[in-house]
Amino acid sequence: MTNPIVGITEKQLTAISKYLSFVLRHKPDAIGLKLDSCGWASIDELVDKTTEHPLTAELVDLVAETNDKQRFAINSNRTKIRANQGHSIDVDLALTPLIPPEKLLHGTAERFCASIQEQGLSKGNRHHVHLTESKTVAASVGSRYGKLKVLEIDSKKMHEQGFIFYRSANNVWLVDNVPTEFIHWHIS
Ligand code: HQG
């Protein structure tokens, strides 16, 4: 199968993914690549120093985005890449910026909606606004505060505009805030 975006096969994508895992998790030295203390490498530098695959920045993006286990993270301005886990070299991962799905959900109560419509979703006392892929989770979170309202968030658009998303170990998506223009009100 050939990928229409860059004309590359799934098999080649897998080979590049394995190569990136090797370089970013274990042996950046093998190609003379420098990682920072959090494991990030410059995509330009990675592309420049790679000789065994026909690597481009677009291809790095594609591999990171399509990887079955989301092994890689790309920063918000798409200049850096790192492996999300599995390192044998010493890096400090903390929370990993991730590419979010196209839409995420936020469960809230109807009584908060006028304020949310005005100010967007804010994190309040928490470190982040909490979002989920699961309608069931959104419903149970929102129902804690009154009559349920589930909001749909344009997370892909937010990501494209530079918002940084994280996903906790238990699959809660986290973002600093959600301005109103990314919120859809039509569901539930
Ligand atoms: C609302 C639980 C007015 C927001 C769950 C929410 C979750 C606004 C409430 C995690 C607003 C805050 C978080 C605005 C947001 N005006 N209301 N501008 N912006 N709100 O509990 O998302 O048990 O702090 O919609 O599973 O409900 O803590 O946030 O209704 O993942 O581990 O203000 O808490 O996990 O409520 O829940 P919360 P949340 P834990």
PDB file of C-alpha atoms and ligand atoms in Angstrom:
ATOM      1  CA  MET A   1       0.000   0.000   0.000  1.00  0.00           C
ATOM      2  CA  THR A   2       1.282   3.469  -0.868  1.00  0.00           C
ATOM      3  CA  ASN A   3       0.583   6.451   1.299  1.00  0.00           C
ATOM      4  CA  PRO A   4      -0.943   9.196  -0.891  1.00  0.00           C
ATOM      5  CA  ILE A   5       0.638  12.064   1.036  1.00  0.00           C
ATOM      6  CA  VAL A   6       4.266  11.268   0.339  1.00  0.00           C
ATOM      7  CA  GLY A   7       4.096   8.229  -1.897  1.00  0.00           C
ATOM      8  CA  ILE A   8       5.617   5.886   0.622  1.00  0.00           C
ATOM      9  CA  THR A   9       4.565   2.365   1.603  1.00  0.00           C
ATOM     10  CA  GLU A  10       3.446   1.221   5.041  1.00  0.00           C
ATOM     11  CA  LYS A  11       6.502  -0.995   5.128  1.00  0.00           C
ATOM     12  CA  GLN A  12       8.798   1.977   4.584  1.00  0.00           C
ATOM     13  CA  LEU A  13       6.943   3.942   7.262  1.00  0.00           C
ATOM     14  CA  THR A  14       7.504   1.074   9.697  1.00  0.00           C
ATOM     15  CA  ALA A  15      11.194   0.931   8.819  1.00  0.00           C
ATOM     16  CA  ILE A  16      11.533   4.676   9.400  1.00  0.00           C
ATOM     17  CA  SER A  17       9.652   4.374  12.680  1.00  0.00           C
ATOM     18  CA  LYS A  18      12.073   1.674  13.839  1.00  0.00           C
ATOM     19  CA  TYR A  19      14.990   3.798  12.746  1.00  0.00           C
ATOM     20  CA  LEU A  20      13.638   6.823  14.645  1.00  0.00           C
ATOM     21  CA  SER A  21      13.082   4.670  17.738  1.00  0.00           C
ATOM     22  CA  PHE A  22      16.676   3.490  17.544  1.00  0.00           C
ATOM     23  CA  VAL A  23      18.113   6.976  17.131  1.00  0.00           C
ATOM     24  CA  LEU A  24      15.810   8.811  19.549  1.00  0.00           C
ATOM     25  CA  ARG A  25      15.665   6.166  22.283  1.00  0.00           C
ATOM     26  CA  HIS A  26      19.037   4.501  22.184  1.00  0.00           C
ATOM     27  CA  LYS A  27      21.739   5.799  19.892  1.00  0.00           C
ATOM     28  CA  PRO A  28      21.586   9.439  18.783  1.00  0.00           C
ATOM     29  CA  ASP A  29      25.398   9.170  18.690  1.00  0.00           C
ATOM     30  CA  ALA A  30      25.122   6.684  15.831  1.00  0.00           C
ATOM     31  CA  ILE A  31      24.358   9.626  13.510  1.00  0.00           C
ATOM     32  CA  GLY A  32      25.973  12.377  15.609  1.00  0.00           C
ATOM     33  CA  LEU A  33      22.584  13.762  16.717  1.00  0.00           C
ATOM     34  CA  LYS A  34      22.232  15.853  19.867  1.00  0.00           C
ATOM     35  CA  LEU A  35      19.169  15.401  22.124  1.00  0.00           C
ATOM     36  CA  ASP A  36      18.369  17.924  24.823  1.00  0.00           C
ATOM     37  CA  SER A  37      17.814  16.880  28.447  1.00  0.00           C
ATOM     38  CA  CYS A  38      14.134  16.143  27.733  1.00  0.00           C
ATOM     39  CA  GLY A  39      14.933  13.955  24.757  1.00  0.00           C
ATOM     40  CA  TRP A  40      14.092  16.417  21.995  1.00  0.00           C
ATOM     41  CA  ALA A  41      15.976  16.469  18.691  1.00  0.00           C
ATOM     42  CA  SER A  42      15.837  19.140  16.000  1.00  0.00           C
ATOM     43  CA  ILE A  43      13.906  17.712  13.023  1.00  0.00           C
ATOM     44  CA  ASP A  44      16.127  19.638  10.589  1.00  0.00           C
ATOM     45  CA  GLU A  45      19.238  18.190  12.193  1.00  0.00           C
ATOM     46  CA  LEU A  46      17.740  14.696  12.193  1.00  0.00           C
ATOM     47  CA  VAL A  47      16.871  14.984   8.494  1.00  0.00           C
ATOM     48  CA  ASP A  48      20.347  16.353   7.664  1.00  0.00           C
ATOM     49  CA  LYS A  49      22.156  13.576   9.499  1.00  0.00           C
ATOM     50  CA  THR A  50      20.048  10.688   8.210  1.00  0.00           C
ATOM     51  CA  THR A  51      21.575   8.802   5.308  1.00  0.00           C
ATOM     52  CA  GLU A  52      19.969   5.369   5.460  1.00  0.00           C
ATOM     53  CA  HIS A  53      16.407   6.564   4.661  1.00  0.00           C
ATOM     54  CA  PRO A  54      15.105   9.241   2.273  1.00  0.00           C
ATOM     55  CA  LEU A  55      13.912  11.290   5.232  1.00  0.00           C
ATOM     56  CA  THR A  56      12.138  14.653   4.995  1.00  0.00           C
ATOM     57  CA  ALA A  57      10.498  16.797   7.672  1.00  0.00           C
ATOM     58  CA  GLU A  58       7.103  15.895   6.181  1.00  0.00           C
ATOM     59  CA  LEU A  59       7.900  12.225   6.489  1.00  0.00           C
ATOM     60  CA  VAL A  60       9.008  12.645  10.091  1.00  0.00           C
ATOM     61  CA  ASP A  61       5.655  14.323  10.723  1.00  0.00           C
ATOM     62  CA  LEU A  62       3.763  11.528   9.013  1.00  0.00           C
ATOM     63  CA  VAL A  63       5.572   8.783  10.911  1.00  0.00           C
ATOM     64  CA  ALA A  64       4.941  10.542  14.222  1.00  0.00           C
ATOM     65  CA  GLU A  65       1.295  11.160  13.403  1.00  0.00           C
ATOM     66  CA  THR A  66       0.456   7.695  12.066  1.00  0.00           C
ATOM     67  CA  ASN A  67       2.509   5.606  14.455  1.00  0.00           C
ATOM     68  CA  ASP A  68       0.333   2.837  15.882  1.00  0.00           C
ATOM     69  CA  LYS A  69       1.501   3.326  19.454  1.00  0.00           C
ATOM     70  CA  GLN A  70       2.149   7.065  19.251  1.00  0.00           C
ATOM     71  CA  ARG A  71       5.801   6.441  19.926  1.00  0.00           C
ATOM     72  CA  PHE A  72       6.871   9.976  19.014  1.00  0.00           C
ATOM     73  CA  ALA A  73       5.912  13.498  19.986  1.00  0.00           C
ATOM     74  CA  ILE A  74       6.413  16.608  17.884  1.00  0.00           C
ATOM     75  CA  ASN A  75       6.479  20.028  19.500  1.00  0.00           C
ATOM     76  CA  SER A  76       3.842  22.654  18.748  1.00  0.00           C
ATOM     77  CA  ASN A  77       5.834  24.554  16.106  1.00  0.00           C
ATOM     78  CA  ARG A  78       6.916  21.282  14.551  1.00  0.00           C
ATOM     79  CA  THR A  79      10.663  21.869  14.831  1.00  0.00           C
ATOM     80  CA  LYS A  80      11.468  19.045  17.281  1.00  0.00           C
ATOM     81  CA  ILE A  81      10.724  15.386  17.811  1.00  0.00           C
ATOM     82  CA  ARG A  82      11.237  12.945  20.673  1.00  0.00           C
ATOM     83  CA  ALA A  83      10.285   9.399  21.591  1.00  0.00           C
ATOM     84  CA  ASN A  84       7.452   9.204  24.138  1.00  0.00           C
ATOM     85  CA  GLN A  85       8.930   6.265  26.019  1.00  0.00           C
ATOM     86  CA  GLY A  86      11.250   3.308  25.846  1.00  0.00           C
ATOM     87  CA  HIS A  87      14.585   5.105  26.205  1.00  0.00           C
ATOM     88  CA  SER A  88      17.795   3.484  27.255  1.00  0.00           C
ATOM     89  CA  ILE A  89      19.489   6.880  27.367  1.00  0.00           C
ATOM     90  CA  ASP A  90      18.916   9.303  30.200  1.00  0.00           C
ATOM     91  CA  VAL A  91      16.133  11.811  29.347  1.00  0.00           C
ATOM     92  CA  ASP A  92      13.574  13.626  31.461  1.00  0.00           C
ATOM     93  CA  LEU A  93      10.164  13.133  29.795  1.00  0.00           C
ATOM     94  CA  ALA A  94       7.760  14.650  32.322  1.00  0.00           C
ATOM     95  CA  LEU A  95       4.496  15.143  30.388  1.00  0.00           C
ATOM     96  CA  THR A  96       4.616  14.479  26.696  1.00  0.00           C
ATOM     97  CA  PRO A  97       3.095  16.893  24.193  1.00  0.00           C
ATOM     98  CA  LEU A  98       0.965  14.794  21.838  1.00  0.00           C
ATOM     99  CA  ILE A  99      -1.005  15.268  18.660  1.00  0.00           C
ATOM    100  CA  PRO A 100      -4.661  15.160  19.773  1.00  0.00           C
ATOM    101  CA  PRO A 101      -7.524  13.524  17.882  1.00  0.00           C
ATOM    102  CA  GLU A 102      -9.608  15.773  15.657  1.00  0.00           C
ATOM    103  CA  LYS A 103     -12.297  16.258  18.306  1.00  0.00           C
ATOM    104  CA  LEU A 104     -12.331  15.874  22.075  1.00  0.00           C
ATOM    105  CA  LEU A 105     -15.177  16.141  24.566  1.00  0.00           C
ATOM    106  CA  HIS A 106     -15.642  18.119  27.735  1.00  0.00           C
ATOM    107  CA  GLY A 107     -18.444  17.293  30.151  1.00  0.00           C
ATOM    108  CA  THR A 108     -19.793  20.204  32.148  1.00  0.00           C
ATOM    109  CA  ALA A 109     -23.032  21.478  33.678  1.00  0.00           C
ATOM    110  CA  GLU A 110     -25.558  23.649  31.861  1.00  0.00           C
ATOM    111  CA  ARG A 111     -25.302  26.299  34.558  1.00  0.00           C
ATOM    112  CA  PHE A 112     -21.638  26.965  33.613  1.00  0.00           C
ATOM    113  CA  CYS A 113     -22.342  27.399  29.926  1.00  0.00           C
ATOM    114  CA  ALA A 114     -23.067  31.135  29.821  1.00  0.00           C
ATOM    115  CA  SER A 115     -19.725  31.807  31.456  1.00  0.00           C
ATOM    116  CA  ILE A 116     -17.921  29.266  29.252  1.00  0.00           C
ATOM    117  CA  GLN A 117     -19.505  30.832  26.183  1.00  0.00           C
ATOM    118  CA  GLU A 118     -18.069  34.154  27.268  1.00  0.00           C
ATOM    119  CA  GLN A 119     -14.625  33.115  28.519  1.00  0.00           C
ATOM    120  CA  GLY A 120     -13.939  29.724  26.989  1.00  0.00           C
ATOM    121  CA  LEU A 121     -12.925  26.759  29.142  1.00  0.00           C
ATOM    122  CA  SER A 122     -10.481  27.687  31.848  1.00  0.00           C
ATOM    123  CA  LYS A 123      -8.475  25.408  34.094  1.00  0.00           C
ATOM    124  CA  GLY A 124      -9.541  27.025  37.368  1.00  0.00           C
ATOM    125  CA  ASN A 125      -7.656  25.444  40.237  1.00  0.00           C
ATOM    126  CA  ARG A 126      -6.369  22.611  38.144  1.00  0.00           C
ATOM    127  CA  HIS A 127      -3.202  22.554  36.051  1.00  0.00           C
ATOM    128  CA  HIS A 128      -5.151  22.022  32.835  1.00  0.00           C
ATOM    129  CA  VAL A 129      -8.586  21.855  31.257  1.00  0.00           C
ATOM    130  CA  HIS A 130      -9.539  18.167  31.135  1.00  0.00           C
ATOM    131  CA  LEU A 131     -10.822  16.620  27.906  1.00  0.00           C
ATOM    132  CA  THR A 132     -11.691  13.084  26.909  1.00  0.00           C
ATOM    133  CA  GLU A 133     -12.267  10.890  23.870  1.00  0.00           C
ATOM    134  CA  SER A 134     -15.055   9.045  25.689  1.00  0.00           C
ATOM    135  CA  LYS A 135     -18.652  10.200  25.749  1.00  0.00           C
ATOM    136  CA  THR A 136     -19.263   8.081  28.846  1.00  0.00           C
ATOM    137  CA  VAL A 137     -16.418   9.746  30.738  1.00  0.00           C
ATOM    138  CA  ALA A 138     -17.517  13.236  29.634  1.00  0.00           C
ATOM    139  CA  ALA A 139     -21.053  12.473  30.843  1.00  0.00           C
ATOM    140  CA  SER A 140     -19.948  11.289  34.262  1.00  0.00           C
ATOM    141  CA  VAL A 141     -17.536  14.226  34.756  1.00  0.00           C
ATOM    142  CA  GLY A 142     -20.155  16.802  33.717  1.00  0.00           C
ATOM    143  CA  SER A 143     -22.990  15.249  35.702  1.00  0.00           C
ATOM    144  CA  ARG A 144     -21.116  15.912  38.942  1.00  0.00           C
ATOM    145  CA  TYR A 145     -22.062  19.580  38.693  1.00  0.00           C
ATOM    146  CA  GLY A 146     -25.693  19.548  37.602  1.00  0.00           C
ATOM    147  CA  LYS A 147     -27.616  19.040  34.374  1.00  0.00           C
ATOM    148  CA  LEU A 148     -25.153  17.598  31.892  1.00  0.00           C
ATOM    149  CA  LYS A 149     -23.852  19.458  28.864  1.00  0.00           C
ATOM    150  CA  VAL A 150     -21.245  17.799  26.651  1.00  0.00           C
ATOM    151  CA  LEU A 151     -19.127  20.155  24.579  1.00  0.00           C
ATOM    152  CA  GLU A 152     -17.170  19.110  21.516  1.00  0.00           C
ATOM    153  CA  ILE A 153     -13.748  20.667  21.134  1.00  0.00           C
ATOM    154  CA  ASP A 154     -11.919  21.267  17.825  1.00  0.00           C
ATOM    155  CA  SER A 155      -8.698  19.856  19.219  1.00  0.00           C
ATOM    156  CA  LYS A 156      -7.031  19.316  15.851  1.00  0.00           C
ATOM    157  CA  LYS A 157      -7.570  22.933  14.930  1.00  0.00           C
ATOM    158  CA  MET A 158      -6.234  24.007  18.326  1.00  0.00           C
ATOM    159  CA  HIS A 159      -3.156  21.852  17.837  1.00  0.00           C
ATOM    160  CA  GLU A 160      -2.582  23.308  14.384  1.00  0.00           C
ATOM    161  CA  GLN A 161      -2.732  26.747  15.944  1.00  0.00           C
ATOM    162  CA  GLY A 162      -0.050  25.917  18.507  1.00  0.00           C
ATOM    163  CA  PHE A 163      -1.934  24.726  21.584  1.00  0.00           C
ATOM    164  CA  ILE A 164      -0.001  22.003  23.367  1.00  0.00           C
ATOM    165  CA  PHE A 165      -1.890  18.891  24.374  1.00  0.00           C
ATOM    166  CA  TYR A 166      -0.841  16.240  26.874  1.00  0.00           C
ATOM    167  CA  ARG A 167      -2.403  12.905  27.683  1.00  0.00           C
ATOM    168  CA  SER A 168      -2.166  11.498  31.165  1.00  0.00           C
ATOM    169  CA  ALA A 169      -1.412   7.844  31.807  1.00  0.00           C
ATOM    170  CA  ASN A 170      -5.142   7.247  32.234  1.00  0.00           C
ATOM    171  CA  ASN A 171      -6.047   8.851  28.908  1.00  0.00           C
ATOM    172  CA  VAL A 172      -7.225  12.242  30.110  1.00  0.00           C
ATOM    173  CA  TRP A 173      -6.323  14.890  27.549  1.00  0.00           C
ATOM    174  CA  LEU A 174      -4.934  18.086  29.014  1.00  0.00           C
ATOM    175  CA  VAL A 175      -4.604  21.571  27.599  1.00  0.00           C
ATOM    176  CA  ASP A 176      -4.026  24.958  29.159  1.00  0.00           C
ATOM    177  CA  ASN A 177      -7.320  26.533  28.026  1.00  0.00           C
ATOM    178  CA  VAL A 178      -9.931  26.295  25.278  1.00  0.00           C
ATOM    179  CA  PRO A 179     -11.031  29.585  23.684  1.00  0.00           C
ATOM    180  CA  THR A 180     -14.697  29.771  22.642  1.00  0.00           C
ATOM    181  CA  GLU A 181     -14.035  29.570  18.926  1.00  0.00           C
ATOM    182  CA  PHE A 182     -12.939  25.935  19.335  1.00  0.00           C
ATOM    183  CA  ILE A 183     -16.098  24.867  21.209  1.00  0.00           C
ATOM    184  CA  HIS A 184     -19.155  23.270  19.530  1.00  0.00           C
ATOM    185  CA  TRP A 185     -22.391  23.491  21.473  1.00  0.00           C
ATOM    186  CA  HIS A 186     -24.645  21.308  19.349  1.00  0.00           C
ATOM    187  CA  ILE A 187     -24.153  17.960  21.068  1.00  0.00           C
ATOM    188  CA  SER A 188     -26.223  16.866  24.094  1.00  0.00           C
TER     189      SER A 188
HETATM  190  C1  HQG B   1     -16.220  24.446  34.405  1.00  0.00           C
HETATM  191  C2  HQG B   1     -11.923  14.560  37.745  1.00  0.00           C
HETATM  192  C3  HQG B   1     -17.515  28.574  34.198  1.00  0.00           C
HETATM  193  C4  HQG B   1     -15.834  23.112  33.843  1.00  0.00           C
HETATM  194  C5  HQG B   1     -12.543  14.250  36.396  1.00  0.00           C
HETATM  195  C6  HQG B   1     -16.079  22.198  35.007  1.00  0.00           C
HETATM  196  C7  HQG B   1     -11.794  15.145  35.439  1.00  0.00           C
HETATM  197  C8  HQG B   1     -16.161  26.800  33.746  1.00  0.00           C
HETATM  198  C9  HQG B   1     -15.775  23.064  36.194  1.00  0.00           C
HETATM  199  C10 HQG B   1     -11.116  16.162  36.327  1.00  0.00           C
HETATM  200  C11 HQG B   1     -15.352  27.614  32.937  1.00  0.00           C
HETATM  201  C12 HQG B   1     -14.419  22.791  36.779  1.00  0.00           C
HETATM  202  C13 HQG B   1     -11.514  17.545  35.942  1.00  0.00           C
HETATM  203  C14 HQG B   1     -15.706  28.963  32.779  1.00  0.00           C
HETATM  204  C15 HQG B   1     -14.546  25.629  32.917  1.00  0.00           C
HETATM  205  N1  HQG B   1     -16.789  29.401  33.432  1.00  0.00           N
HETATM  206  N2  HQG B   1     -17.238  27.286  34.378  1.00  0.00           N
HETATM  207  N3  HQG B   1     -14.983  29.799  32.026  1.00  0.00           N
HETATM  208  N4  HQG B   1     -14.358  26.859  32.430  1.00  0.00           N
HETATM  209  N5  HQG B   1     -15.647  25.587  33.710  1.00  0.00           N
HETATM  210  O1  HQG B   1     -13.648  19.565  38.552  1.00  0.00           O
HETATM  211  O2  HQG B   1     -13.176  19.095  33.967  1.00  0.00           O
HETATM  212  O3  HQG B   1     -11.229  13.119  40.319  1.00  0.00           O
HETATM  213  O4  HQG B   1     -12.071  21.484  38.050  1.00  0.00           O
HETATM  214  O5  HQG B   1     -16.630  22.799  32.712  1.00  0.00           O
HETATM  215  O6  HQG B   1     -12.455  12.899  36.072  1.00  0.00           O
HETATM  216  O7  HQG B   1     -15.036  18.826  35.667  1.00  0.00           O
HETATM  217  O8  HQG B   1      -9.875  15.128  39.933  1.00  0.00           O
HETATM  218  O9  HQG B   1     -12.914  20.148  36.173  1.00  0.00           O
HETATM  219  O10 HQG B   1     -17.410  21.771  35.045  1.00  0.00           O
HETATM  220  O11 HQG B   1     -10.846  14.527  34.644  1.00  0.00           O
HETATM  221  O12 HQG B   1      -8.962  12.936  39.329  1.00  0.00           O
HETATM  222  O13 HQG B   1     -15.745  24.392  35.725  1.00  0.00           O
HETATM  223  O14 HQG B   1     -11.564  15.880  37.636  1.00  0.00           O
HETATM  224  O15 HQG B   1     -10.776  13.799  38.006  1.00  0.00           O
HETATM  225  O16 HQG B   1     -14.501  21.561  37.433  1.00  0.00           O
HETATM  226  O17 HQG B   1     -12.921  17.679  36.012  1.00  0.00           O
HETATM  227  P1  HQG B   1     -13.225  20.672  37.646  1.00  0.00           P
HETATM  228  P2  HQG B   1     -13.599  18.944  35.366  1.00  0.00           P
HETATM  229  P3  HQG B   1     -10.178  13.750  39.494  1.00  0.00           P
END
